[in-house]
Amino acid sequence: MTEQDHVTVNDPRGPVNNGLGPQYVFYGADTDWMIRKGVESLRIIREDRERLADRFVPPAGYRVAADRLEKPGSVVLLDAPPGSGRRAAAIMLLHELAEDAGVDGEGARFEELPPMDKDESPFAPGAGDRFLLDLSGVTDEEAYAKVQHRLAVYRSQVQEVGAHVVAVLPSGMEHGHTPDLEPHTVRLGRPRGTAVVRRHLHMDRMAFRAADLQRTDLQRLCDLSPMRELARLAGLVRTARDSGRFGADFAGWLDQAMHAVTDRAGEVGRQVATVRTAPERTLLLATAVFEEAGADTVYEAWHSLMRTVGQEEETTTELARTDFGERLAALGIERSPDERLHFGRLAYADAVRTYFWSNFPGTRDDLRDWIGHAAGLAGLTIDDRVNVVVRFGERSLAVGRPDHLFDLVVHWANSANGASCDPRAVAALELGLSHERLGAWFRRRMYDCVRSGPLSDGLVRVLTAACLRSLGATHPDQAMVRLHYLAVRKGEAAREAREALLHLAGRDRRLYRLLIDRLRERTRRQPPEAGPDLPLLTELLRSDRAPDPPPWPDLFLGWETVFAHPPTELWNPLVSSWLDTAADDEPRGMALGVMVGAAHGAPTALHRLYAITCDWAGAARRPSQTAVASLFWQHIDRAQYARTENYARTENTERAGAGPRTTEEAR
């Protein structure tokens, strides 16, 4: 996918036709910062699939795969070369399926399955559900054998319930394919590169003529480059136009974009070879990381970097040194009228960052420590800080150091003041979670973290935000598990995690049922008075937490667990919430009978329900409340009468010895 420097994105959704390489996929409602920072994403939520559909160019073989996928219970495996847009093709195949109602009338799910990391929740597909399984990053034969076994399990379950799966097979692992994969495999070709570029440009409202795209160097690029590079090229054309610094015609913008994707790496290498002193090189890197920040702030970040890498200050006074402006000009760095710094060439800062992270590996620890401090400089706006986080994160992930990014998440989160949630930490964690290749590493790291010892309130808040905004859209089951571990901790931040967990479950009936089952099982395994799961279950079962329509069988099981355990003080808000709802919403009055049934006729439980209803009715202000209380008492009376009758029958049967137990047997 695209790793742009400062691309202006006009639409809040990601690009098309990705191949190998880093990909950043952001989820959640509050993602404006990612859009502003030019982080191209390929999310699988509906709005981004719709944007993808606008820009997608089907490859050869696509229609064959689509025809096979239409059948309920179908599994299609895509075999395509790297850079051909195979993941985008998989997403579009699933997106173009007719929207089925799903289980219990709910909307069909569209989720990505984890290929390698352990999933804490069992795979439970429903009719019409759609799943993406991207195995393109698997390079180890032993790992591939394991994921093929997992794929066989998925295939069996999907076929049984009528769901759909599209899997992207790894390239170069054909010798490791099991024979049973072949009937499900479709081979895709490569989309026409010029068609991909043209589609992107049209969607960006770029005015151009067909002849503008017939230059030889562009044709060669379109024939050979991965789809992610072509998407990046189109984005850079748009950036050149929107910047206002590269002329006013399409030919000039395209020329700048072509130089950016073909020449920048060599240009940076030649410049660094001529820039031999540490002050010059650190200024070059500091500007690349802090581009578009104020000149004074970049100056401060530059000196901070020199101190971090152990560069001693020059012994002469500042007035005796080369002035800052002269240094900038010598490096090709320009200062805008509003005192913000940028390079004169398009996408040059991105090439500088790439060069330093690739060619100075011994400095990466120092760069992490530097960013940990410098991303908080007082002169930075929130936009500037997020820019810095994204730029550092892109480079760390590209060189395989996700631990550096997570180190900063913890550092910034632990440093948060009061009840705040550090936006740098949230941005860094969401960036990691969204990475196509390393997202699983971050999900596992979060899992280990939430199950560990004490956590600061700041870190709990960051993990909660990432679960709710990002992980909840891509891997909702895993988000629920992580939020549960956070929710049962102590403190104000844990209370916020509980609220996030209840919110996540309440907006999805399937997650709601899963959470009820999880809390019931944990309540049974621990003494109620010693565990936090019973109060959490009781809160979950309140009327205002239940989805609409309520899943009555699951509520019954949950209430059954609650009514079987003390303390009964927990019952008051639970029962009162459903009494309130029954007074306002007649269909939900069904809760009264279900709730009494969940008490199983136990005298203590029924007496407690009766007493709660008396207190509730005593404060009644509407006739409907009195009627609801009366109806609930009737349910309780019938349950007590039925229990008495059953007890009497049992007594008579025991006295009669071997006599018939029922009227049917007597006949």
XYZ file of C-alpha atoms in Angstrom:
667
model
C 0.000 0.000 0.000
C 0.910 3.612 -0.248
C 3.373 5.111 2.183
C 2.936 8.743 1.348
C 4.494 11.709 2.986
C 1.741 14.265 3.087
C -1.060 13.211 0.786
C -4.302 15.125 0.939
C -7.129 12.612 0.942
C -10.460 13.931 -0.264
C -12.468 10.882 0.705
C -12.453 9.115 4.082
C -11.718 5.707 2.679
C -8.779 3.817 1.321
C -7.206 2.965 -2.027
C -7.422 0.023 -4.321
C -5.537 -2.994 -5.584
C -2.948 -3.549 -2.905
C -0.061 -5.906 -3.307
C 2.774 -6.827 -0.979
C 4.356 -4.393 1.430
C 3.065 -2.352 4.347
C -0.609 -1.597 4.523
C -2.359 0.534 7.090
C -6.014 -0.209 7.679
C -7.867 2.072 10.081
C -11.275 1.447 11.582
C -13.759 3.194 13.785
C -15.814 6.318 13.551
C -13.284 8.854 14.775
C -10.569 8.547 12.125
C -10.311 12.101 10.810
C -6.705 12.361 11.982
C -5.733 9.440 9.766
C -7.441 10.987 6.777
C -5.727 14.328 7.349
C -2.348 12.657 7.701
C -2.640 10.922 4.338
C -2.495 7.390 5.754
C -4.005 5.387 2.930
C -6.201 2.608 4.236
C -8.109 -0.337 2.886
C -10.706 -1.011 5.539
C -13.365 -3.676 5.169
C -16.222 -1.761 6.733
C -18.963 -0.832 4.299
C -18.029 2.777 3.538
C -14.505 1.775 2.545
C -15.660 -1.163 0.501
C -17.894 1.234 -1.386
C -14.969 3.541 -2.061
C -12.925 0.543 -3.141
C -15.703 -0.413 -5.558
C -15.422 3.035 -7.168
C -11.712 2.538 -7.861
C -11.459 -1.207 -8.409
C -10.353 -2.637 -11.756
C -11.201 -6.375 -11.974
C -8.275 -8.626 -12.926
C -8.450 -11.564 -15.321
C -10.257 -14.503 -13.707
C -12.294 -12.296 -11.391
C -15.667 -13.229 -12.911
C -14.905 -16.942 -12.537
C -14.247 -16.434 -8.822
C -17.403 -14.332 -8.431
C -19.571 -17.020 -10.036
C -18.176 -19.697 -7.719
C -18.653 -17.552 -4.634
C -22.356 -16.924 -5.215
C -23.366 -20.355 -3.908
C -24.083 -20.400 -0.142
C -21.380 -22.278 1.711
C -18.770 -21.474 -0.927
C -15.033 -21.126 -0.360
C -12.861 -19.500 -3.035
C -9.066 -19.477 -2.905
C -7.271 -16.813 -4.930
C -3.891 -17.594 -6.461
C -2.399 -14.385 -7.876
C 1.038 -12.784 -8.231
C 2.230 -10.251 -5.660
C 1.327 -6.692 -6.519
C -1.704 -7.681 -8.580
C -4.279 -6.359 -6.120
C -5.212 -9.816 -4.843
C -6.392 -8.637 -1.414
C -8.514 -5.906 -2.966
C -9.993 -8.516 -5.319
C -10.859 -10.737 -2.348
C -12.596 -7.882 -0.558
C -14.557 -6.922 -3.654
C -15.689 -10.511 -4.268
C -17.207 -10.607 -0.797
C -18.572 -7.090 -1.014
C -20.435 -7.753 -4.251
C -22.379 -10.679 -2.797
C -26.039 -9.908 -2.149
C -26.622 -8.677 1.385
C -28.185 -11.611 3.226
C -30.213 -11.172 6.356
C -27.847 -13.270 8.438
C -28.716 -15.118 11.624
C -31.951 -14.202 13.411
C -32.625 -11.454 10.897
C -29.385 -9.654 11.725
C -27.120 -8.200 9.065
C -24.556 -10.630 7.683
C -21.070 -10.226 9.115
C -18.089 -9.093 7.060
C -14.898 -9.848 8.965
C -11.291 -10.817 8.464
C -10.198 -14.113 9.979
C -6.828 -14.328 11.736
C -4.477 -16.561 9.702
C -1.851 -17.196 12.344
C -2.621 -15.684 15.741
C -4.656 -17.638 18.228
C -8.281 -16.578 18.295
C -9.671 -16.499 21.828
C -13.235 -17.021 20.593
C -14.398 -20.010 18.545
C -15.208 -19.521 14.880
C -19.002 -19.502 14.663
C -20.218 -18.435 11.201
C -23.861 -17.798 10.402
C -25.873 -17.957 7.205
C -24.731 -15.307 4.734
C -21.672 -14.235 6.748
C -18.643 -13.227 4.685
C -15.052 -13.781 5.735
C -11.669 -12.759 4.346
C -8.622 -14.906 5.090
C -5.406 -13.309 3.866
C -2.551 -15.819 3.801
C -0.344 -13.772 1.483
C 2.139 -13.048 4.265
C 2.792 -16.724 5.084
C 6.302 -17.688 3.964
C 7.139 -20.661 6.191
C 6.174 -24.162 5.030
C 5.363 -25.391 8.537
C 3.177 -22.362 9.196
C 1.464 -22.830 5.840
C 0.632 -26.441 6.703
C -1.005 -25.239 9.925
C -3.060 -22.527 8.260
C -4.235 -24.993 5.612
C -5.526 -27.211 8.406
C -7.314 -24.214 9.888
C -8.699 -23.380 6.458
C -10.101 -26.915 6.166
C -11.911 -26.438 9.493
C -13.268 -23.078 8.357
C -14.408 -24.586 5.055
C -16.353 -27.332 6.777
C -18.182 -24.899 9.062
C -18.863 -22.401 6.282
C -20.325 -25.042 3.999
C -22.551 -26.315 6.788
C -24.209 -22.970 7.571
C -24.135 -21.311 4.141
C -21.531 -18.598 4.720
C -18.788 -17.455 2.302
C -14.983 -17.336 2.563
C -12.398 -15.892 0.195
C -8.780 -16.736 1.005
C -5.704 -15.145 -0.572
C -3.060 -17.831 -1.041
C 0.641 -17.092 -0.509
C 2.855 -16.701 -3.538
C 5.675 -19.166 -4.123
C 4.141 -21.850 -1.894
C 2.423 -23.855 -4.635
C 4.444 -26.945 -3.740
C 2.883 -26.845 -0.296
C -0.765 -26.807 -1.446
C -2.783 -29.789 -0.309
C -4.673 -31.539 -3.149
C -8.071 -30.727 -1.677
C -7.428 -26.993 -2.221
C -7.229 -27.257 -5.996
C -10.993 -27.515 -6.749
C -11.560 -24.266 -4.818
C -8.659 -22.325 -6.365
C -9.083 -19.573 -8.958
C -6.051 -17.997 -10.626
C -6.195 -14.256 -11.123
C -4.181 -12.173 -13.528
C -3.035 -8.590 -13.219
C -5.305 -5.602 -13.910
C -4.268 -3.211 -16.656
C -2.031 -0.683 -14.939
C -3.153 2.263 -17.028
C -6.781 1.454 -16.249
C -5.983 1.509 -12.524
C -4.255 4.900 -12.739
C -7.031 6.338 -14.891
C -9.713 5.135 -12.475
C -7.978 6.714 -9.506
C -7.464 10.010 -11.299
C -11.091 10.169 -12.378
C -12.299 9.518 -8.822
C -10.034 12.341 -7.605
C -11.734 14.665 -10.107
C -8.510 15.111 -12.010
C -8.898 16.708 -15.441
C -6.614 15.127 -18.055
C -6.562 13.891 -21.633
C -5.902 10.340 -22.782
C -2.721 11.551 -24.480
C -1.376 12.721 -21.085
C -1.041 9.086 -19.991
C 0.782 7.863 -23.088
C 4.295 8.884 -22.038
C 6.744 5.983 -22.261
C 7.988 6.087 -18.671
C 4.428 5.965 -17.354
C 3.542 3.028 -19.583
C 6.575 1.131 -18.310
C 5.600 1.893 -14.712
C 2.026 0.723 -15.320
C 3.251 -2.525 -16.850
C 5.698 -3.437 -14.087
C 4.754 -1.761 -10.801
C 2.580 -3.244 -8.047
C -0.922 -1.872 -7.792
C -0.024 -0.123 -4.534
C 2.594 1.929 -6.393
C 0.111 2.906 -9.068
C -2.343 3.994 -6.382
C 0.467 5.956 -4.770
C 1.358 7.575 -8.076
C -2.212 8.785 -8.578
C -2.277 10.076 -5.009
C 0.935 12.018 -5.566
C -0.518 13.642 -8.670
C -3.378 14.824 -6.493
C -0.939 16.020 -3.829
C 1.027 18.011 -6.377
C -2.182 19.656 -7.554
C -3.485 20.437 -4.071
C -0.171 21.818 -2.779
C -0.211 24.705 -5.247
C 3.594 24.545 -5.440
C 4.026 22.577 -8.645
C 2.319 24.550 -11.375
C -1.263 24.526 -12.597
C -1.400 21.846 -15.285
C -1.778 18.064 -15.211
C 1.438 17.427 -17.136
C 3.475 19.221 -14.468
C 1.759 17.395 -11.613
C 2.254 14.035 -13.287
C 5.902 14.833 -13.934
C 6.470 15.621 -10.256
C 4.693 12.413 -9.236
C 6.739 10.318 -11.662
C 9.976 11.728 -10.256
C 8.732 11.037 -6.727
C 8.139 7.322 -7.344
C 11.141 6.670 -9.582
C 13.990 9.005 -8.595
C 13.665 9.977 -4.941
C 15.588 7.077 -3.388
C 18.614 7.750 -5.562
C 18.434 11.488 -4.956
C 18.418 11.011 -1.187
C 21.308 8.572 -1.365
C 23.390 11.041 -3.333
C 22.554 13.887 -0.947
C 23.425 11.901 2.194
C 26.716 10.878 0.568
C 27.643 14.553 0.254
C 26.307 15.544 3.683
C 28.986 14.109 5.960
C 28.581 15.879 9.319
C 26.243 14.757 12.077
C 24.560 18.186 12.451
C 23.643 18.260 8.766
C 22.381 14.673 8.688
C 20.354 15.031 11.869
C 18.790 18.240 10.543
C 17.875 16.452 7.322
C 16.208 13.626 9.259
C 14.514 15.886 11.818
C 12.951 17.945 9.032
C 11.789 14.793 7.242
C 10.034 13.567 10.386
C 8.655 16.967 11.425
C 7.911 18.356 7.950
C 5.168 21.023 7.922
C 5.821 21.848 11.604
C 6.998 25.311 12.594
C 10.636 26.231 12.001
C 11.357 26.848 15.703
C 9.878 23.458 16.600
C 11.948 21.673 13.949
C 15.009 23.479 15.315
C 14.210 22.182 18.786
C 13.577 18.657 17.485
C 16.886 18.784 15.606
C 18.878 19.633 18.730
C 16.982 16.977 20.676
C 17.990 14.392 18.072
C 21.631 15.423 18.243
C 21.614 14.986 22.021
C 19.898 11.600 21.729
C 22.433 10.181 19.277
C 25.324 11.493 21.380
C 26.353 14.371 19.162
C 28.133 16.986 21.257
C 27.107 20.615 20.851
C 29.481 22.724 18.819
C 31.935 24.555 21.041
C 31.447 27.913 19.366
C 28.546 30.176 20.245
C 25.492 30.087 18.023
C 26.212 33.516 16.603
C 29.559 32.225 15.347
C 28.024 29.213 13.563
C 26.305 28.850 10.225
C 22.828 30.263 10.716
C 19.743 28.047 10.666
C 18.337 29.461 7.438
C 21.590 28.860 5.577
C 21.667 25.272 6.811
C 18.111 24.732 5.592
C 18.796 26.188 2.173
C 21.904 24.034 1.753
C 19.774 20.929 2.349
C 16.970 21.950 -0.027
C 14.544 22.721 2.796
C 12.130 25.602 2.240
C 10.399 27.866 4.748
C 6.826 28.928 3.928
C 5.440 32.401 4.783
C 3.806 30.950 7.908
C 7.226 29.633 9.072
C 6.528 25.962 8.356
C 9.271 23.832 6.816
C 9.034 21.492 3.856
C 11.258 20.029 1.172
C 11.126 21.606 -2.265
C 10.604 18.276 -4.023
C 7.423 16.222 -3.856
C 7.520 13.235 -1.429
C 11.177 13.880 -0.631
C 10.638 13.695 3.134
C 9.240 10.178 2.844
C 12.309 9.098 0.865
C 14.614 10.620 3.497
C 12.891 8.733 6.307
C 13.025 5.503 4.352
C 16.731 5.965 3.655
C 17.746 6.597 7.269
C 15.710 3.751 8.748
C 17.029 1.344 6.119
C 20.676 2.364 6.118
C 21.372 3.301 9.749
C 19.881 0.333 11.678
C 22.086 1.000 14.704
C 20.272 4.275 15.372
C 16.729 2.849 15.535
C 16.659 2.570 19.322
C 17.851 6.159 19.585
C 15.208 7.290 17.092
C 12.522 5.624 19.192
C 13.715 7.420 22.313
C 13.932 10.703 20.407
C 10.367 10.434 19.087
C 9.141 9.525 22.558
C 10.269 12.946 23.743
C 10.114 15.110 20.616
C 6.524 14.180 19.678
C 5.494 16.141 22.768
C 7.285 19.395 22.018
C 5.210 22.388 23.046
C 5.175 23.996 19.608
C 3.413 21.042 17.950
C -0.290 21.008 17.177
C -2.274 17.779 17.536
C -2.030 17.383 13.757
C 1.744 17.775 13.907
C 2.033 15.179 16.653
C -0.073 12.629 14.826
C 2.003 13.281 11.703
C 5.136 12.438 13.658
C 3.596 9.283 15.121
C 2.449 8.023 11.722
C 5.796 8.743 10.081
C 7.777 7.024 12.824
C 5.313 4.126 12.920
C 5.439 3.548 9.175
C 9.202 3.262 9.226
C 9.344 1.055 12.327
C 6.800 -1.355 10.880
C 8.506 -1.367 7.490
C 11.777 -2.567 9.078
C 10.017 -5.124 11.283
C 10.222 -3.354 14.648
C 6.641 -3.296 15.962
C 8.069 -3.391 19.485
C 9.424 0.138 19.009
C 5.937 1.413 18.227
C 4.366 -0.430 21.153
C 7.105 0.839 23.478
C 5.992 4.368 22.641
C 2.322 3.463 23.147
C 3.140 2.393 26.698
C 5.446 5.361 27.318
C 2.931 7.972 26.184
C -0.018 6.252 27.852
C 1.770 5.975 31.184
C 2.672 9.665 31.002
C -0.924 10.839 30.484
C -2.250 13.264 33.070
C -5.555 12.864 34.883
C -8.368 11.233 32.962
C -6.928 12.057 29.543
C -6.209 9.529 26.814
C -3.003 10.396 24.972
C -3.838 10.807 21.247
C -0.284 9.884 20.257
C -0.580 6.517 21.981
C -3.982 5.808 20.441
C -2.744 6.790 16.973
C 0.328 4.570 17.309
C -1.660 1.569 18.494
C -4.306 1.934 15.780
C -1.545 2.210 13.199
C -0.069 -1.076 14.416
C -3.421 -2.855 14.590
C -4.209 -1.811 11.040
C -1.000 -3.176 9.546
C -1.702 -6.038 7.174
C 1.373 -8.061 8.111
C 1.978 -7.047 11.741
C -1.565 -6.394 12.953
C -1.640 -9.878 14.479
C 1.484 -9.034 16.501
C -0.276 -6.026 18.020
C -3.447 -7.988 18.766
C -1.403 -10.620 20.591
C 0.613 -7.951 22.423
C -2.609 -6.304 23.578
C -3.914 -9.672 24.757
C -0.784 -10.354 26.801
C -0.912 -6.820 28.183
C -4.525 -6.894 29.399
C -3.914 -10.254 31.113
C -0.747 -9.072 32.863
C -0.262 -7.362 36.204
C -1.068 -3.764 37.107
C -1.581 -1.258 34.303
C -1.664 2.501 34.531
C -5.010 4.210 34.038
C -3.555 5.905 30.965
C -2.667 2.592 29.342
C -6.060 1.097 30.206
C -7.715 4.062 28.484
C -5.572 3.721 25.367
C -6.223 -0.013 25.104
C -9.934 0.614 25.619
C -10.035 3.256 22.891
C -8.211 0.997 20.442
C -10.591 -1.882 21.161
C -13.684 0.224 20.705
C -12.584 2.296 17.697
C -10.335 -0.048 15.773
C -10.323 -3.678 16.861
C -14.079 -3.695 17.395
C -14.584 -3.225 13.645
C -11.973 -5.699 12.402
C -11.980 -8.424 15.067
C -14.973 -7.742 17.346
C -14.697 -11.040 19.221
C -11.092 -10.273 20.142
C -12.007 -6.718 21.094
C -14.650 -8.101 23.452
C -12.162 -10.449 25.117
C -9.614 -7.692 25.679
C -12.202 -5.238 26.966
C -13.447 -7.880 29.396
C -9.997 -8.261 30.928
C -9.766 -4.474 31.279
C -13.307 -4.135 32.625
C -12.771 -6.432 35.610
C -9.858 -4.388 36.916
C -10.252 -1.710 39.576
C -10.294 2.036 39.153
C -11.956 4.732 37.102
C -10.269 3.671 33.854
C -11.579 0.138 34.350
C -15.076 1.572 34.780
C -14.670 3.260 31.407
C -13.567 -0.073 29.930
C -16.718 -1.700 31.355
C -18.838 0.939 29.672
C -17.018 0.360 26.391
C -17.516 -3.401 26.686
C -21.231 -3.052 27.382
C -21.581 -0.613 24.498
C -19.768 -2.950 22.089
C -21.904 -5.929 23.082
C -25.159 -3.988 23.117
C -24.869 -2.939 19.469
C -24.375 -6.504 18.170
C -26.702 -9.366 19.123
C -24.081 -12.019 18.405
C -21.498 -10.330 20.621
C -24.167 -9.822 23.276
C -24.866 -13.549 23.361
C -21.148 -14.378 23.390
C -20.542 -12.065 26.331
C -23.441 -13.540 28.306
C -21.992 -17.018 27.767
C -18.492 -15.877 28.716
C -19.627 -14.195 31.944
C -21.896 -17.093 32.916
C -19.069 -19.555 32.525
C -16.647 -17.406 34.533
C -19.234 -16.798 37.242
C -19.659 -20.533 37.676
C -15.894 -20.989 38.041
C -15.369 -18.460 40.833
C -17.007 -17.604 44.149
C -19.531 -14.827 43.348
C -18.513 -12.737 46.310
C -14.863 -12.831 45.179
C -15.243 -12.212 41.469
C -16.160 -9.190 39.365
C -17.953 -11.147 36.631
C -21.314 -11.524 38.386
C -21.816 -7.744 38.818
C -20.752 -7.271 35.199
C -23.209 -9.927 34.027
C -25.972 -8.329 36.068
C -25.263 -4.954 34.470
C -25.203 -6.520 30.996
C -28.649 -8.074 31.540
C -30.367 -4.776 32.296
C -33.006 -3.571 29.884
C -31.046 -0.549 28.712
C -28.090 -2.776 27.786
C -29.985 -5.379 25.762
C -30.132 -5.130 21.956
C -33.440 -4.687 20.194
C -35.193 -7.069 19.853
C -34.002 -8.747 23.057
C -32.568 -12.277 22.713
C -34.946 -13.883 25.219
C -33.302 -17.356 25.431
C -29.945 -15.783 26.242
C -31.490 -13.388 28.740
C -33.162 -16.349 30.416
C -29.816 -18.136 30.816
C -28.163 -14.977 32.113
C -30.939 -14.238 34.616
C -30.851 -17.866 35.693
C -27.170 -17.464 36.618
C -27.754 -14.183 38.452
C -30.735 -15.481 40.465
C -28.723 -18.536 41.517
C -26.067 -16.433 43.257
C -25.952 -13.853 46.039
C -25.822 -10.993 46.695
C -29.438 -10.191 45.927
C -28.738 -6.459 46.206
C -27.416 -6.660 42.651
C -30.895 -7.620 41.456
C -32.608 -4.317 42.236
C -31.427 -2.224 39.263
C -31.678 -5.247 36.967
C -35.303 -6.092 37.804
C -36.374 -2.440 38.052
C -34.963 -1.704 34.583
C -37.170 -4.367 33.014
C -40.203 -3.273 35.012
C -39.661 0.269 33.693
C -39.365 -1.031 30.159
C -42.448 -3.213 30.442
C -44.427 -0.157 31.554
C -43.306 1.777 28.470
C -43.016 -0.963 25.837
C -45.663 -3.674 25.777
C -43.682 -6.188 23.624
C -40.897 -6.130 26.180
C -43.378 -7.093 28.839
C -42.451 -10.645 27.885
C -39.477 -10.127 30.171
C -41.705 -10.546 33.228
C -42.581 -14.159 32.515
C -39.083 -15.032 31.305
C -37.499 -13.518 34.395
C -39.775 -15.433 36.759
C -39.073 -18.608 34.810
C -35.346 -18.033 35.247
C -35.848 -18.127 39.029
C -36.966 -21.761 38.673
C -39.574 -21.417 41.368
C -36.939 -21.043 44.089
C -38.741 -19.498 47.090
C -35.883 -17.191 48.069
C -35.482 -15.835 44.554
C -39.231 -15.394 44.049
C -39.643 -13.627 47.395
C -36.817 -11.270 46.464
C -38.396 -10.509 43.069
C -41.701 -9.854 44.842
C -40.076 -7.449 47.303
C -38.251 -5.539 44.558
C -41.538 -5.163 42.682
C -43.260 -3.875 45.812
C -40.628 -1.164 46.238
C -40.860 -0.291 42.553
C -44.668 -0.135 42.612
C -44.619 1.990 45.771
C -42.854 4.733 43.834
C -45.173 4.382 40.806
C -46.450 7.574 39.215
C -48.353 6.081 36.267
C -51.240 3.612 36.034
C -49.201 1.459 33.658
C -46.645 0.836 36.406
C -49.292 -0.481 38.766
C -50.593 -2.787 36.033
C -47.093 -4.098 35.308
C -46.450 -4.767 39.004
C -49.741 -6.629 39.270
C -48.892 -8.759 36.240
C -45.439 -9.560 37.606
C -46.945 -10.627 40.930
C -49.304 -12.929 39.069
C -46.321 -14.588 37.351
C -44.630 -15.008 40.724
C -47.792 -16.441 42.322
C -48.214 -18.962 39.515
C -44.560 -20.013 39.832
C -44.979 -20.517 43.595
C -48.237 -22.424 43.082
C -46.632 -24.636 40.453
C -43.764 -25.371 42.798
C -46.193 -26.298 45.586
C -48.124 -28.589 43.242
C -44.924 -30.288 42.112
C -43.852 -30.750 45.707
C -47.206 -32.313 46.596
C -47.020 -34.698 43.640
C -43.540 -35.748 44.668
C -44.715 -36.436 48.232
C -47.659 -38.542 47.020
C -45.459 -40.491 44.644
C -42.992 -41.323 47.389
C -45.812 -42.521 49.657
C -47.259 -44.669 46.920
C -43.986 -46.494 46.455
C -43.874 -48.063 43.020
C -47.268 -46.683 41.957
C -47.714 -44.795 38.704
C -45.984 -41.434 38.626
C -48.278 -39.739 36.110
C -51.785 -40.022 34.739
C -50.316 -41.224 31.441
C -48.533 -44.090 33.190
C -51.682 -44.978 35.124
C -53.461 -45.533 31.833
